[in-house]
CSV table of C-alpha atoms in Angstrom, one decimal:
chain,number,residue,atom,x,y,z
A,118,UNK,CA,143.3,85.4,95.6
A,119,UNK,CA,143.0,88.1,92.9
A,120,UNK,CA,141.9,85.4,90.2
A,121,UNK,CA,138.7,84.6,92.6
A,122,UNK,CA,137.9,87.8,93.7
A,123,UNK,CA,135.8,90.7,92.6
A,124,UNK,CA,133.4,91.0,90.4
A,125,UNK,CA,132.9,88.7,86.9
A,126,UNK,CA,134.0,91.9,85.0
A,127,UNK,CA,137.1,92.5,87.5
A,128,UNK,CA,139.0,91.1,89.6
A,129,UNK,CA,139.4,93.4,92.8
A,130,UNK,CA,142.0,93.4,95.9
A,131,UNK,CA,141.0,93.1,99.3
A,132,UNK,CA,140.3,96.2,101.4
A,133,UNK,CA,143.4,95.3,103.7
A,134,UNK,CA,146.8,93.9,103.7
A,135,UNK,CA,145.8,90.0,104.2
A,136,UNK,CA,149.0,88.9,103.1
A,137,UNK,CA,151.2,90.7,105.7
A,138,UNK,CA,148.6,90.3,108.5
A,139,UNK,CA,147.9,86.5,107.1
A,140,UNK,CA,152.4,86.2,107.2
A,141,UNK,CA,151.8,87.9,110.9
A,142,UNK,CA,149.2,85.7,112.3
A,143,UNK,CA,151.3,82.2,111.4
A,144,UNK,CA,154.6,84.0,112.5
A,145,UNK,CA,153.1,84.1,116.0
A,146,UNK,CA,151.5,80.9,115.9
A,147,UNK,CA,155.0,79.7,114.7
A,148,UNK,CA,156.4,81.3,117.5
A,149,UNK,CA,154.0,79.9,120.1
A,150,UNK,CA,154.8,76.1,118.7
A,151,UNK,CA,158.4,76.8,119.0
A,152,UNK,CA,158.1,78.0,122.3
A,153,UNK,CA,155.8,75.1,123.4
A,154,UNK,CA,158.7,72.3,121.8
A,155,UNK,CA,161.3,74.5,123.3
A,156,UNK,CA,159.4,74.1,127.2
A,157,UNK,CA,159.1,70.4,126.3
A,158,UNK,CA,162.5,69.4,124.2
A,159,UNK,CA,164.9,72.4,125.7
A,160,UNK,CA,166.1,73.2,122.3
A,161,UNK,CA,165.0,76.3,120.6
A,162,UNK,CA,163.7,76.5,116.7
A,163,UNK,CA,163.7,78.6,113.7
A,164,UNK,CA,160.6,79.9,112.5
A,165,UNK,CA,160.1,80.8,108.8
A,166,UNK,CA,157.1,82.2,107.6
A,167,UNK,CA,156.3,83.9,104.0
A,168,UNK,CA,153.8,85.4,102.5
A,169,UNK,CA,152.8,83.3,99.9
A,170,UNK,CA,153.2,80.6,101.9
A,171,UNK,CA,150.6,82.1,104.2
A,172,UNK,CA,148.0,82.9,101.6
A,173,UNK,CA,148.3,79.8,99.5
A,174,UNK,CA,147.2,78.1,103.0
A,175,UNK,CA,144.0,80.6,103.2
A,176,UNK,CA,143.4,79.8,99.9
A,177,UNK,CA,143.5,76.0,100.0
A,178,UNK,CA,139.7,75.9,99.2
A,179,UNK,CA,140.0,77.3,96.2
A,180,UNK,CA,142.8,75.6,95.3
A,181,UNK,CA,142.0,72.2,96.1
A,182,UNK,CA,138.5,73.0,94.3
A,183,UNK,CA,140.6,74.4,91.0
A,184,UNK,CA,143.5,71.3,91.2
A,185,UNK,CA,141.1,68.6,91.6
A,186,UNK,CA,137.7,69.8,90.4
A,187,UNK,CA,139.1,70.7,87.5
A,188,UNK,CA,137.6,74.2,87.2
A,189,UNK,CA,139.0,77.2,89.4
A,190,UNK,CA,135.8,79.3,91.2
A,191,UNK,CA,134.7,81.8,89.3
A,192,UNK,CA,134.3,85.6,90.6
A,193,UNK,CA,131.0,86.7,91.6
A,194,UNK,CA,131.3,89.6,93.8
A,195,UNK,CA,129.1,89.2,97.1
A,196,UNK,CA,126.3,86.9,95.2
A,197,UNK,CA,126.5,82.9,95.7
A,198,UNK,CA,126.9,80.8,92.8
A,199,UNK,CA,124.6,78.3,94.2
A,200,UNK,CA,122.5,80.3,96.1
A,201,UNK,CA,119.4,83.4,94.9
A,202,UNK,CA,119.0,85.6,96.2
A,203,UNK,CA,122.3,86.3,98.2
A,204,UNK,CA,124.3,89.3,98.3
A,205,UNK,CA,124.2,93.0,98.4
A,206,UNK,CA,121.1,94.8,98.1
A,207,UNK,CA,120.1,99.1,98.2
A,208,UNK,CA,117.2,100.1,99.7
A,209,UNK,CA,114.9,103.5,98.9
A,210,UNK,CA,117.0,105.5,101.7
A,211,UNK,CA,120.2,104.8,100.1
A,212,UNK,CA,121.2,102.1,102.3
A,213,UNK,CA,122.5,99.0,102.0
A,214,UNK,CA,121.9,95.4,103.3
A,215,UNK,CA,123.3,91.9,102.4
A,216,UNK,CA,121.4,89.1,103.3
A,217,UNK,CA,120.5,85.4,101.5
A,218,UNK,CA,117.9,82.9,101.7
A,219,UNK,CA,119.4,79.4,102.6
A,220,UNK,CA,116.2,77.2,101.3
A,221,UNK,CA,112.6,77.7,99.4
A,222,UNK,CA,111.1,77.7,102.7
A,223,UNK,CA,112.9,80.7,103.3
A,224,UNK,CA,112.1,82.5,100.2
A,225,UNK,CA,108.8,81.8,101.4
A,226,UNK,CA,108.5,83.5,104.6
A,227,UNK,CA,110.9,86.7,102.4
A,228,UNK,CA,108.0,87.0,99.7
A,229,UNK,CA,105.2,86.6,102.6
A,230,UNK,CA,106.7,88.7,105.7
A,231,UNK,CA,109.2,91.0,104.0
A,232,UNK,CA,108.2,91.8,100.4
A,233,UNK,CA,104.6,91.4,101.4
A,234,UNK,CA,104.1,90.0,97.9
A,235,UNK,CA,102.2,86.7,97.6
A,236,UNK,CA,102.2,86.5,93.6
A,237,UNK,CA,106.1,86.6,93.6
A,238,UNK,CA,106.5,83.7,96.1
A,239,UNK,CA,104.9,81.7,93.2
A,240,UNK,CA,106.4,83.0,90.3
A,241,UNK,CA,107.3,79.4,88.8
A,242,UNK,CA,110.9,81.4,87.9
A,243,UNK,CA,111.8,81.8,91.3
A,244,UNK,CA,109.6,79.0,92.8
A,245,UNK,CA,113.0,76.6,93.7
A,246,UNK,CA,116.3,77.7,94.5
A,247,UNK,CA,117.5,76.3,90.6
A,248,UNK,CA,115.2,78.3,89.1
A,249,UNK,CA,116.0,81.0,90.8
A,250,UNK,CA,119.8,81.1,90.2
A,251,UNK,CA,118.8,80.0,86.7
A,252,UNK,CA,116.9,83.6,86.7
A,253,UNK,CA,118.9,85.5,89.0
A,254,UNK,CA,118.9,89.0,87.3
A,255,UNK,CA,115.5,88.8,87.0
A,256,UNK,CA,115.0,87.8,90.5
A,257,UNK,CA,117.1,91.1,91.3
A,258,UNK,CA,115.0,93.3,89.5
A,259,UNK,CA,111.7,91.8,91.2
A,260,UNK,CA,113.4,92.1,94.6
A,261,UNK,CA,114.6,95.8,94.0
A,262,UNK,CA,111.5,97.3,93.1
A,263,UNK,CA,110.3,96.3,96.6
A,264,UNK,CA,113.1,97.3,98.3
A,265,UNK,CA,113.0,100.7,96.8
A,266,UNK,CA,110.3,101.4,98.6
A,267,UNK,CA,111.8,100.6,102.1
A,268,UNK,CA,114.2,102.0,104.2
A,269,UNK,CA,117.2,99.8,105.5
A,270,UNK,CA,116.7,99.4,109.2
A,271,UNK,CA,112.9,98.5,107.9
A,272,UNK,CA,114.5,95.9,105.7
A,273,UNK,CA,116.8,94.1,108.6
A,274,UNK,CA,113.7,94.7,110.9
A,275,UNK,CA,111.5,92.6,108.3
A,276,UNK,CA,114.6,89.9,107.9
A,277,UNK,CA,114.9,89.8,111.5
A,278,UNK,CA,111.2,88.9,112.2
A,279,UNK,CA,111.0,86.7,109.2
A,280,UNK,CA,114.3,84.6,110.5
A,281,UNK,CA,116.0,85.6,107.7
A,282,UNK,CA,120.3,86.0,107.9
A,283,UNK,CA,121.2,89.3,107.3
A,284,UNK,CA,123.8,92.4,108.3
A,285,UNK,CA,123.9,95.7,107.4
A,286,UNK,CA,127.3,96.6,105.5
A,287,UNK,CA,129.1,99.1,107.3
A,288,UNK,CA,131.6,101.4,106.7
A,289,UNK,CA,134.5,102.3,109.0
A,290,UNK,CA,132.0,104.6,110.9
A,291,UNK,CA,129.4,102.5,111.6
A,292,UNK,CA,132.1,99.7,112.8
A,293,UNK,CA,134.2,102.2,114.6
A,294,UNK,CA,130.8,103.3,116.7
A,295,UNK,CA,129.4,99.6,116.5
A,296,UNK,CA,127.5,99.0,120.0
A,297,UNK,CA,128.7,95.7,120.7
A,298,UNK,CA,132.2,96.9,120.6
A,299,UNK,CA,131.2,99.3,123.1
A,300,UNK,CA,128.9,96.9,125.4
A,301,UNK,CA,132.0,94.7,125.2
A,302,UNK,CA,134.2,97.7,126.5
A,303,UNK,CA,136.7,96.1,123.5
A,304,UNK,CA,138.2,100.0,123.3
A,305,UNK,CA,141.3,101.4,125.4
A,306,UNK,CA,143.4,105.0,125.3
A,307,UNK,CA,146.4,104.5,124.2
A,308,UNK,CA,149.2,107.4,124.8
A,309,UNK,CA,151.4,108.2,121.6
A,310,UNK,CA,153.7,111.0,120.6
A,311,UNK,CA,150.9,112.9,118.7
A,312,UNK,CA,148.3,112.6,121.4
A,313,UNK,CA,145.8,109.7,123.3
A,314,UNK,CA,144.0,107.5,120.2
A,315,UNK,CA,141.8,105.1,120.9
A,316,UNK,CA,142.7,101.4,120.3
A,317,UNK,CA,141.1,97.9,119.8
A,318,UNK,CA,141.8,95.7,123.0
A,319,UNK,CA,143.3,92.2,120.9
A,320,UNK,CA,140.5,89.6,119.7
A,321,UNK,CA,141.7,87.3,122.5
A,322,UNK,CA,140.3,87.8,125.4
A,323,UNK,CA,142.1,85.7,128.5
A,324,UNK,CA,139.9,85.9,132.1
A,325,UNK,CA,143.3,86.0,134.1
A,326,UNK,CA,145.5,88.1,132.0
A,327,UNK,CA,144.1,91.0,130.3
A,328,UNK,CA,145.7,92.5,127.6
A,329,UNK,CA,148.7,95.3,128.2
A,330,UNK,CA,148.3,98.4,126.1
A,331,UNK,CA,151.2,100.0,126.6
A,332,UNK,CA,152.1,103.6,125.0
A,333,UNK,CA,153.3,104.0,121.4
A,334,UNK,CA,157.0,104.8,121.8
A,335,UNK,CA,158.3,108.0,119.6
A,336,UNK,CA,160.4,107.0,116.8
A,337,UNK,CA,163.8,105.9,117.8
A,338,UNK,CA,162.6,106.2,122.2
A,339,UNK,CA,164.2,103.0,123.0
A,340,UNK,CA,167.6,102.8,120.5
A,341,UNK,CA,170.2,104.2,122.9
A,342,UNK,CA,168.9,101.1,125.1
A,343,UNK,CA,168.9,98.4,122.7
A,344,UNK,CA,171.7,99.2,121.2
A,345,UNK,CA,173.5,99.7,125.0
A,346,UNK,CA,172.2,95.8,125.6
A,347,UNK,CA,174.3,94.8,122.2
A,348,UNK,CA,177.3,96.3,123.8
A,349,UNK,CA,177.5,99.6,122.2
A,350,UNK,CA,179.5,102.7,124.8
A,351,UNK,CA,178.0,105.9,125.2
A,352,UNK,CA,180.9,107.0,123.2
A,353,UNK,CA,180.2,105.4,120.7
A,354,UNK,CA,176.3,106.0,120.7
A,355,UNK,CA,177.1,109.6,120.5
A,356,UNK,CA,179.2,109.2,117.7
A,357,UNK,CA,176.6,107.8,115.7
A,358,UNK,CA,174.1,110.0,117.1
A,359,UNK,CA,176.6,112.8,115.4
A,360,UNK,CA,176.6,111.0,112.3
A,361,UNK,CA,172.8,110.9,112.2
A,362,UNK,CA,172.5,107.3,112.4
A,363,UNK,CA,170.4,107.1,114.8
């Protein structure tokens, strides 16, 4: 993952833990396998899941690409290797948008309806999508002096009206307060032992059985009651209780 990711200068991790949340996600659909073969067989299964495991099976395009194309993908940030532009661009205002033009159509419609710049749109360096990934720092440099001059919601407003694929990257904030969250009401209260938090409802959303988002227990809330299903006397949960373990 590391080898393919980052920029051509350095490899970079990912902002989150995909290999425990990628080990999570096939642990459950393990689970839900077993439990379907269970309903259907009545005999129960083991499910074994590992991390590398998990990530070598999110990586398979790569991999497949690297085993039998004979050269591994190289790293190139959020730009395209086959594709100009693409990737992550500033505007004057200090913000940022990423968008990328799929076809010479498209770039077009960007040098006519967003950079308002006919001369660029036939620049016979950037005339065909080879010649513009032949030229692509170049390219950069034509499209930034534009952009400087434009704020970013008057960038996604022009790539918007122009047809043109784009997002705005955000940052926690701007996802945390993202409106379709709200207008999907995807956020719930959630009691814990510091105080109400708000939580994510789960991605999957099932019309007849909504989600249960139950309270965060303290630390240790529910031991005394596991440990009294294994067996265990109140004796002897108080004398570990004296020990301090638990």
């Amino acid at each position: 993952f590391l080898s393919v990711t980052g920029t051509p200068q350095e490899p970079s991790k990912a902002g989150c833990s995909i290999a425990d949340i990628a080990a999570g996600m096939y642990a459950y659909s393990g689970i839900l396998s077993a439990l379907l073969l269970r309903a259907r067989t009545g005999v129960g299964e083991r499910v074994e899941v590992t991390m590398l495991e998990a990530l070598g099976e999110w990586m398979s395009y790569p991999l497949n690409f690297a085993h039998y194309g004979g050269t591994p993908p190289a790293r190139h940030g959020l730009a395209h290797p086959s594709i100009a532009p693409y990737g992550h661009y500033r505007t004057g205002d200090g913000g940022s948008v990423i968008f990328g033009l799929q076809n010479d159509r498209e770039w077009q419609r960007f040098c006519l309806n967003v950079l308002d710049d006919a001369a660029l749109a036939n620049d016979p360096r950037f005339t065909t999508n080879l010649e513009r990934v032949n030229h692509r720092e170049a390219l950069d440099v034509e499209i930034g002096k534009h952009l400087n001059r434009m704020t970013r919601d008057e960038l996604i407003e022009r790539l918007d009206q122009g047809g043109i694929a784009n997002a705005p990257l955000n940052d926690m904030h701007d996802v945390w307060n993202h409106p379709q969250l709200a207008a999907r009401q995807r956020w719930r209260e959630v009691a814990t032992p510091a105080g109400s938090i708000q939580a994510l409802l789960p991605p999957a959303t099932l019309a007849n059985a909504p989600a249960r988002m139950g309270d965060v227990p303290d630390l240790g809330e529910h031991t005394a009651a596991i440990l009294g299903k294994l067996g265990y006397t109140e004796a002897q949960l108080e004398a570990l209780r004296q020990q301090g373990a638990i």
